[in-house]
Amino acid sequence: MSQDAYRLKRPDGTETELPVRKGTIGPDVIDIATLYRDHGVFTYDPGFVATGSCESDITFIDGEKGVLMYRGYPVEQLAAHSSFIEVSYLLLYGNLPTATELAEFDNMIRRHTMLNEGMLAFFKGFRYDAHPMAMLSAVVGSMSAYYHKEMDASNEEHRNIFAHRILAKLPTIAAAAYKLNTGQPFIYPRNDLNYCENLLHMLFAVPAEPYKIDPVAAEALDLLFILHADHEQNCSTSTVRMAGSSGANPYSAIAAGISALWGPAHGGANEAVLEMLEEIGDVSQIGKYVEKAKNKNDPFRLMGFGHRVYKNFDPRATIIRDMCHKVLQRLDRKDTPLFDLAQELEQVALKDDYFIEKNLYPNVDFYSGIIYKALGIPTSMFTVMFALGRSVGWAAHWREMISDPKGKIARPRQLYTGPAARDYTPINKR
Ligand code: SDX
């Protein structure tokens, strides 16, 4: 057997080899591309727990060691020294920008934040209480109606302008959705503000008075966006890749990713964490809810705990918890019972044998909602905020997927468990 192969024994006793491929770091993969052709069998892996769907140079995660790197840079270093716009450049183009490259990229993003006025009209069709994730998905999907002419995926310039428009316009769309929910007038973006200052301005400014941007809030948002920017082949990113693999318009692929992120098992968890903390209400109730989470007959799960990959701590949760504490202090927030409750819940769960043996630790969603709430962002907007950070990761993965010369449409197979062939019976014989 060659060093780089696994030997497979067929039921008839004959053997064959499957090639093994090695990445830069991380687990090797067994290449099964010829398995069905040569052996007439599929692999079976619901939820793709142990399945590599593609090669990627963008993000690396080590679930056991709690490692997260964007293009090889540890997220802790980027969180400490970088900005969301610089991290966006890194994720899209593969290297940290020079000062000139960063200035040009930042200017490009600032000058694409406005929406076509026709796109703004969509918001007149939504009810005042429409969920902002539904509005975000719908209006981002409509971008494929506005930009279908400039979308030749083989054209590098078109791939660039797609990424710039997604990064630049999603905050404007998100803020417009929030303003519809509040009944306040839409606030246009300003090119003199940076990415997070502009978002705060569009969310919270009103025509009736000047709005003062809190630098602590802008700094907190920038860090949260860095930490949410990408995460390898998670559910929503895999959705963007799958939708894009058919050659669909990339704006539609991003809209599909937004829909996938909305689920409470994925990006919707940050909204569900706050609802859960508000339902628990008091530290005296923590034990009852931890028991509910452990009860197999109870569908309740401790939202913000557990992760498909991190079977140790989620490095993002550690950074966000520290920043959460700092934000509450610097905003001089006295009403920190939710943060106190979250910290107590974390301590109780981490000492519980069930959570220890199942490797359930706080994930990125556990503390982020507390910060959004402290910044005055309503719970319904939490997953929208996640989508704003993740938008650049989706765009980077779409670019990587569509530029792959070996790329093909994603089309998994199945284990069929339905009825064997049978004949149609006339209705009077049923
Ligand atoms: C994100 O993939 C990504 O990278 C996602 C993400 C990203 O950046 O894109 O990191 C963002 O989605 C974070 C996860 C947010 N979701 C939640 O916080 C929801 C609560 N967590 C669970 O739903 C769950 O932990 C998942 C969905 C996150 C992970 O589920 P898996 O990997 O499919 O694991 P599992 O559901 O099979 O759980 C393993 C065991 C099960 O028990 P057994 O069947 O083995 O007896 O642990 C239990 C589960 O019942 N379990 C929990 C639990 N999470 C898992 N029990 C109680 N509370 C929980 N939170």
Short mmCIF file of C-alpha atoms in Angstrom, two decimals, residues 49-388:
data_model
loop_
_atom_site.label_atom_id
_atom_site.label_comp_id
_atom_site.label_asym_id
_atom_site.label_seq_id
_atom_site.Cartn_x
_atom_site.Cartn_y
_atom_site.Cartn_z
CA VAL A 49 -19.83 15.57 9.79
CA ALA A 50 -16.69 13.96 8.33
CA THR A 51 -16.90 15.06 4.68
CA GLY A 52 -14.63 17.58 2.97
CA SER A 53 -16.67 19.25 0.22
CA CYS A 54 -13.85 21.21 -1.43
CA GLU A 55 -10.29 22.48 -1.25
CA SER A 56 -9.99 25.97 0.24
CA ASP A 57 -7.19 28.44 1.02
CA ILE A 58 -9.38 30.81 3.02
CA THR A 59 -10.00 29.69 6.62
CA PHE A 60 -8.65 26.94 8.85
CA ILE A 61 -10.27 25.64 12.04
CA ASP A 62 -8.89 23.12 14.52
CA GLY A 63 -11.84 22.03 16.66
CA GLU A 64 -9.75 20.22 19.28
CA LYS A 65 -7.23 23.02 19.77
CA GLY A 66 -9.73 25.88 19.38
CA VAL A 67 -7.79 27.35 16.44
CA LEU A 68 -9.31 29.73 13.87
CA MET A 69 -7.10 31.32 11.16
CA TYR A 70 -8.04 33.55 8.19
CA ARG A 71 -5.51 33.01 5.36
CA GLY A 72 -3.08 31.71 8.01
CA TYR A 73 -3.43 34.62 10.44
CA PRO A 74 -4.76 33.60 13.91
CA VAL A 75 -8.07 35.34 14.60
CA GLU A 76 -6.75 36.50 17.98
CA GLN A 77 -4.05 38.58 16.23
CA LEU A 78 -6.51 39.99 13.69
CA ALA A 79 -8.94 40.84 16.52
CA ALA A 80 -6.15 42.66 18.37
CA HIS A 81 -4.51 44.52 15.47
CA SER A 82 -6.71 44.63 12.37
CA SER A 83 -10.04 46.10 11.24
CA PHE A 84 -13.05 44.50 9.54
CA ILE A 85 -12.27 46.27 6.25
CA GLU A 86 -8.64 45.07 6.34
CA VAL A 87 -9.77 41.52 7.25
CA SER A 88 -12.27 41.69 4.38
CA TYR A 89 -9.44 42.52 1.96
CA LEU A 90 -7.42 39.62 3.41
CA LEU A 91 -10.28 37.13 3.01
CA LEU A 92 -11.08 38.27 -0.53
CA TYR A 93 -7.57 38.65 -1.95
CA GLY A 94 -5.44 36.32 0.20
CA ASN A 95 -2.91 38.72 1.75
CA LEU A 96 -2.90 41.72 4.08
CA PRO A 97 -3.09 44.93 2.01
CA THR A 98 -0.43 47.61 1.78
CA ALA A 99 -1.48 51.04 3.05
CA THR A 100 -2.29 52.10 -0.53
CA GLU A 101 -4.26 48.93 -1.27
CA LEU A 102 -6.23 49.32 1.97
CA ALA A 103 -7.02 52.98 1.25
CA GLU A 104 -8.21 52.15 -2.27
CA PHE A 105 -10.31 49.21 -1.05
CA ASP A 106 -11.83 51.24 1.79
CA ASN A 107 -12.69 54.06 -0.61
CA MET A 108 -14.25 51.57 -3.04
CA ILE A 109 -16.48 50.18 -0.29
CA ARG A 110 -17.49 53.62 0.97
CA ARG A 111 -18.51 54.63 -2.53
CA HIS A 112 -20.80 51.65 -3.07
CA THR A 113 -22.94 51.89 0.08
CA MET A 114 -25.94 53.59 -1.58
CA LEU A 115 -28.81 51.49 -2.95
CA ASN A 116 -30.60 51.96 -6.24
CA GLU A 117 -33.65 54.03 -5.29
CA GLY A 118 -35.85 51.33 -6.83
CA MET A 119 -34.40 48.83 -4.34
CA LEU A 120 -35.46 51.10 -1.49
CA ALA A 121 -39.02 50.90 -2.80
CA PHE A 122 -39.15 47.20 -1.83
CA PHE A 123 -39.34 48.26 1.79
CA LYS A 124 -42.70 49.93 1.14
CA GLY A 125 -44.08 46.47 0.37
CA PHE A 126 -43.10 44.88 3.68
CA ARG A 127 -45.34 45.04 6.76
CA TYR A 128 -43.91 47.21 9.57
CA ASP A 129 -43.22 44.08 11.65
CA ALA A 130 -41.54 42.00 8.91
CA HIS A 131 -38.56 40.08 10.29
CA PRO A 132 -35.37 41.88 9.18
CA MET A 133 -33.74 38.60 8.10
CA ALA A 134 -36.63 38.00 5.68
CA MET A 135 -36.20 41.54 4.31
CA LEU A 136 -32.41 41.16 4.06
CA SER A 137 -32.71 37.90 2.13
CA ALA A 138 -35.38 39.30 -0.20
CA VAL A 139 -33.64 42.59 -1.00
CA VAL A 140 -30.20 40.99 -1.40
CA GLY A 141 -31.83 38.49 -3.78
CA SER A 142 -33.20 41.43 -5.76
CA MET A 143 -29.63 42.62 -6.38
CA SER A 144 -29.48 39.86 -9.01
CA ALA A 145 -32.28 41.74 -10.81
CA TYR A 146 -30.30 44.98 -10.80
CA TYR A 147 -26.84 43.63 -11.60
CA HIS A 148 -27.48 40.61 -13.85
CA LYS A 149 -25.82 42.36 -16.85
CA GLU A 150 -22.45 42.93 -15.09
CA MET A 151 -22.21 39.35 -13.88
CA ASP A 152 -19.90 37.34 -16.07
CA ALA A 153 -18.32 35.08 -13.42
CA SER A 154 -15.26 34.53 -15.64
CA ASN A 155 -14.54 38.27 -15.55
CA GLU A 156 -12.26 39.25 -12.62
CA GLU A 157 -13.62 42.81 -12.63
CA HIS A 158 -17.19 41.50 -12.33
CA ARG A 159 -16.13 39.19 -9.48
CA ASN A 160 -14.55 42.19 -7.73
CA ILE A 161 -17.53 44.52 -8.12
CA PHE A 162 -19.83 41.75 -6.86
CA ALA A 163 -17.78 41.42 -3.64
CA HIS A 164 -17.59 45.21 -3.21
CA ARG A 165 -21.35 45.64 -3.67
CA ILE A 166 -22.17 42.84 -1.19
CA LEU A 167 -19.80 44.22 1.45
CA ALA A 168 -20.91 47.83 0.90
CA LYS A 169 -24.66 47.49 0.46
CA LEU A 170 -25.65 44.91 3.04
CA PRO A 171 -25.29 47.38 5.97
CA THR A 172 -27.51 49.87 4.10
CA ILE A 173 -30.12 47.18 3.43
CA ALA A 174 -29.92 45.99 7.06
CA ALA A 175 -30.37 49.51 8.39
CA ALA A 176 -33.31 50.12 6.03
CA ALA A 177 -35.00 46.99 7.40
CA TYR A 178 -34.45 48.21 10.95
CA LYS A 179 -35.87 51.66 10.10
CA LEU A 180 -38.98 50.01 8.63
CA ASN A 181 -39.45 48.09 11.88
CA THR A 182 -39.11 51.27 13.94
CA GLY A 183 -41.29 53.41 11.68
CA GLN A 184 -38.46 55.92 11.35
CA PRO A 185 -37.31 57.39 8.02
CA PHE A 186 -34.51 55.65 6.12
CA ILE A 187 -31.10 57.25 6.71
CA TYR A 188 -28.72 57.46 3.74
CA PRO A 189 -25.11 56.30 4.15
CA ARG A 190 -22.30 58.84 4.51
CA ASN A 191 -18.96 58.43 2.74
CA ASP A 192 -17.07 60.35 5.43
CA LEU A 193 -17.77 57.59 7.98
CA ASN A 194 -15.98 54.25 8.25
CA TYR A 195 -17.81 50.94 7.92
CA CYS A 196 -19.09 50.57 11.50
CA GLU A 197 -19.63 54.29 12.13
CA ASN A 198 -21.77 54.38 8.97
CA LEU A 199 -23.82 51.39 10.12
CA LEU A 200 -24.48 53.00 13.53
CA HIS A 201 -25.40 56.26 11.77
CA MET A 202 -27.87 54.51 9.41
CA LEU A 203 -29.36 52.53 12.30
CA PHE A 204 -29.73 55.20 14.96
CA ALA A 205 -29.60 58.69 13.39
CA VAL A 206 -32.90 60.54 12.89
CA PRO A 207 -33.47 63.67 10.74
CA ALA A 208 -34.72 65.60 13.77
CA GLU A 209 -31.39 65.91 15.56
CA PRO A 210 -27.66 65.30 15.18
CA TYR A 211 -26.46 61.77 16.02
CA LYS A 212 -23.19 61.30 17.93
CA ILE A 213 -21.43 58.05 17.12
CA ASP A 214 -20.07 56.26 20.20
CA PRO A 215 -16.51 55.08 19.40
CA VAL A 216 -16.91 52.21 21.89
CA ALA A 217 -19.92 50.95 19.93
CA ALA A 218 -18.09 51.28 16.61
CA GLU A 219 -15.06 49.45 18.01
CA ALA A 220 -17.23 46.66 19.43
CA LEU A 221 -19.06 46.17 16.10
CA ASP A 222 -15.77 46.12 14.19
CA LEU A 223 -14.43 43.36 16.43
CA LEU A 224 -17.66 41.35 16.18
CA PHE A 225 -17.57 41.59 12.38
CA ILE A 226 -13.94 40.39 12.32
CA LEU A 227 -14.89 37.38 14.46
CA HIS A 228 -17.93 36.54 12.32
CA ALA A 229 -16.26 37.15 8.94
CA ASP A 230 -15.64 33.53 7.96
CA HIS A 231 -15.73 30.03 9.35
CA GLU A 232 -14.73 27.44 6.71
CA GLN A 233 -17.54 25.27 5.26
CA ASN A 234 -20.33 26.11 7.75
CA CYS A 235 -23.96 25.62 6.76
CA SER A 236 -24.55 29.05 5.19
CA THR A 237 -21.19 29.18 3.38
CA SER A 238 -21.76 25.68 1.99
CA THR A 239 -25.19 26.89 0.83
CA VAL A 240 -23.59 29.81 -1.04
CA ARG A 241 -21.08 27.43 -2.64
CA MET A 242 -23.78 24.93 -3.59
CA ALA A 243 -26.12 27.55 -5.08
CA GLY A 244 -23.20 29.20 -6.90
CA SER A 245 -21.94 25.86 -8.26
CA SER A 246 -24.89 25.72 -10.68
CA GLY A 247 -23.75 29.07 -12.16
CA ALA A 248 -26.61 30.92 -10.46
CA ASN A 249 -26.24 34.68 -10.09
CA PRO A 250 -23.95 35.20 -7.05
CA TYR A 251 -26.29 37.74 -5.44
CA SER A 252 -28.93 34.98 -5.40
CA ALA A 253 -26.37 32.60 -3.90
CA ILE A 254 -25.69 35.11 -1.12
CA ALA A 255 -29.45 35.43 -0.52
CA ALA A 256 -29.57 31.64 -0.13
CA GLY A 257 -26.74 31.84 2.40
CA ILE A 258 -28.66 34.48 4.37
CA SER A 259 -31.66 32.14 4.53
CA ALA A 260 -29.51 29.24 5.76
CA LEU A 261 -27.88 31.43 8.42
CA TRP A 262 -31.29 32.37 9.86
CA GLY A 263 -31.87 28.93 11.40
CA PRO A 264 -31.59 28.76 15.24
CA ALA A 265 -29.07 25.89 14.94
CA HIS A 266 -26.78 28.28 13.01
CA GLY A 267 -26.67 32.08 12.99
CA GLY A 268 -30.16 32.39 14.45
CA ALA A 269 -28.71 31.13 17.74
CA ASN A 270 -27.64 34.61 18.90
CA GLU A 271 -31.28 35.74 18.82
CA ALA A 272 -32.31 32.47 20.50
CA VAL A 273 -29.67 32.96 23.27
CA LEU A 274 -31.20 36.28 24.35
CA GLU A 275 -34.71 34.79 24.24
CA MET A 276 -33.42 31.87 26.33
CA LEU A 277 -31.71 34.14 28.90
CA GLU A 278 -34.88 36.25 29.16
CA GLU A 279 -36.93 33.03 29.65
CA ILE A 280 -34.53 31.75 32.36
CA GLY A 281 -34.86 35.18 33.96
CA ASP A 282 -32.93 34.55 37.16
CA VAL A 283 -29.85 32.59 38.32
CA SER A 284 -32.16 30.56 40.59
CA GLN A 285 -33.74 29.03 37.43
CA ILE A 286 -30.43 28.00 35.79
CA GLY A 287 -30.44 24.48 37.25
CA LYS A 288 -33.94 23.80 35.92
CA TYR A 289 -32.98 24.83 32.38
CA VAL A 290 -29.69 22.95 32.41
CA GLU A 291 -31.68 19.83 33.34
CA LYS A 292 -34.14 20.54 30.51
CA ALA A 293 -31.20 20.80 28.08
CA LYS A 294 -29.94 17.38 29.22
CA ASN A 295 -33.35 15.72 28.96
CA LYS A 296 -33.54 13.72 25.70
CA ASN A 297 -37.33 13.98 25.75
CA ASP A 298 -37.19 17.75 26.01
CA PRO A 299 -36.47 19.60 22.71
CA PHE A 300 -34.92 22.48 24.70
CA ARG A 301 -31.24 23.03 23.99
CA LEU A 302 -28.90 25.47 25.67
CA MET A 303 -28.65 27.98 22.84
CA GLY A 304 -25.14 29.32 22.30
CA PHE A 305 -23.63 26.05 23.49
CA GLY A 306 -22.10 23.31 21.38
CA HIS A 307 -20.50 23.32 17.97
CA ARG A 308 -20.07 20.91 15.09
CA VAL A 309 -16.33 21.54 14.94
CA TYR A 310 -15.17 23.08 18.23
CA LYS A 311 -15.12 20.22 20.71
CA ASN A 312 -13.18 22.46 23.01
CA PHE A 313 -13.67 26.21 23.43
CA ASP A 314 -14.71 28.43 20.48
CA PRO A 315 -11.86 30.98 20.32
CA ARG A 316 -14.33 33.64 19.21
CA ALA A 317 -16.48 33.15 22.32
CA THR A 318 -13.49 33.81 24.57
CA ILE A 319 -12.64 37.07 22.79
CA ILE A 320 -16.31 38.16 22.71
CA ARG A 321 -16.84 37.41 26.41
CA ASP A 322 -13.88 39.64 27.36
CA MET A 323 -15.04 42.36 25.00
CA CYS A 324 -18.61 42.07 26.30
CA HIS A 325 -17.40 42.83 29.81
CA LYS A 326 -15.37 45.82 28.55
CA VAL A 327 -18.27 47.21 26.49
CA LEU A 328 -20.70 47.02 29.41
CA GLN A 329 -18.20 48.78 31.66
CA ARG A 330 -17.29 51.48 29.11
CA LEU A 331 -20.96 52.07 28.28
CA ASP A 332 -21.37 52.34 32.04
CA ARG A 333 -24.26 49.88 31.79
CA LYS A 334 -25.65 49.14 35.19
CA ASP A 335 -28.35 46.86 33.79
CA THR A 336 -26.04 43.92 33.29
CA PRO A 337 -28.24 41.16 34.77
CA LEU A 338 -28.28 39.34 31.41
CA PHE A 339 -24.48 39.33 31.31
CA ASP A 340 -24.31 38.21 34.94
CA LEU A 341 -26.89 35.48 34.18
CA ALA A 342 -24.95 34.39 31.07
CA GLN A 343 -21.70 34.14 33.02
CA GLU A 344 -23.39 32.12 35.78
CA LEU A 345 -25.05 29.84 33.22
CA GLU A 346 -21.67 29.29 31.55
CA GLN A 347 -20.07 28.38 34.88
CA VAL A 348 -22.86 25.95 35.83
CA ALA A 349 -22.91 24.26 32.40
CA LEU A 350 -19.13 23.92 32.18
CA LYS A 351 -19.08 22.06 35.51
CA ASP A 352 -21.90 19.70 34.49
CA ASP A 353 -20.85 16.15 33.46
CA TYR A 354 -23.32 16.09 30.53
CA PHE A 355 -21.77 19.17 28.93
CA ILE A 356 -18.26 18.03 29.74
CA GLU A 357 -18.66 14.56 28.21
CA LYS A 358 -20.41 15.95 25.11
CA ASN A 359 -17.81 18.72 24.73
CA LEU A 360 -20.41 21.48 24.81
CA TYR A 361 -18.83 24.90 25.29
CA PRO A 362 -20.10 28.43 24.65
CA ASN A 363 -19.89 29.29 20.94
CA VAL A 364 -19.67 32.55 19.05
CA ASP A 365 -23.39 33.22 19.58
CA PHE A 366 -23.43 32.94 23.36
CA TYR A 367 -22.16 36.42 24.27
CA SER A 368 -22.53 38.38 21.02
CA GLY A 369 -26.23 39.09 21.55
CA ILE A 370 -25.54 40.69 24.93
CA ILE A 371 -23.24 43.19 23.24
CA TYR A 372 -25.72 43.94 20.46
CA LYS A 373 -28.41 44.52 23.11
CA ALA A 374 -26.07 46.83 25.07
CA LEU A 375 -25.55 48.82 21.85
CA GLY A 376 -29.32 49.27 21.49
CA ILE A 377 -29.75 46.73 18.68
CA PRO A 378 -32.99 44.71 19.04
CA THR A 379 -32.94 40.91 19.25
CA SER A 380 -34.62 40.58 15.85
CA MET A 381 -31.55 42.25 14.27
CA PHE A 382 -28.93 39.97 15.88
CA THR A 383 -28.74 37.46 13.04
CA VAL A 384 -28.71 40.34 10.56
CA MET A 385 -25.55 41.57 12.31
CA PHE A 386 -24.08 38.06 11.98
CA ALA A 387 -24.89 38.16 8.23
CA LEU A 388 -23.13 41.52 7.83
#
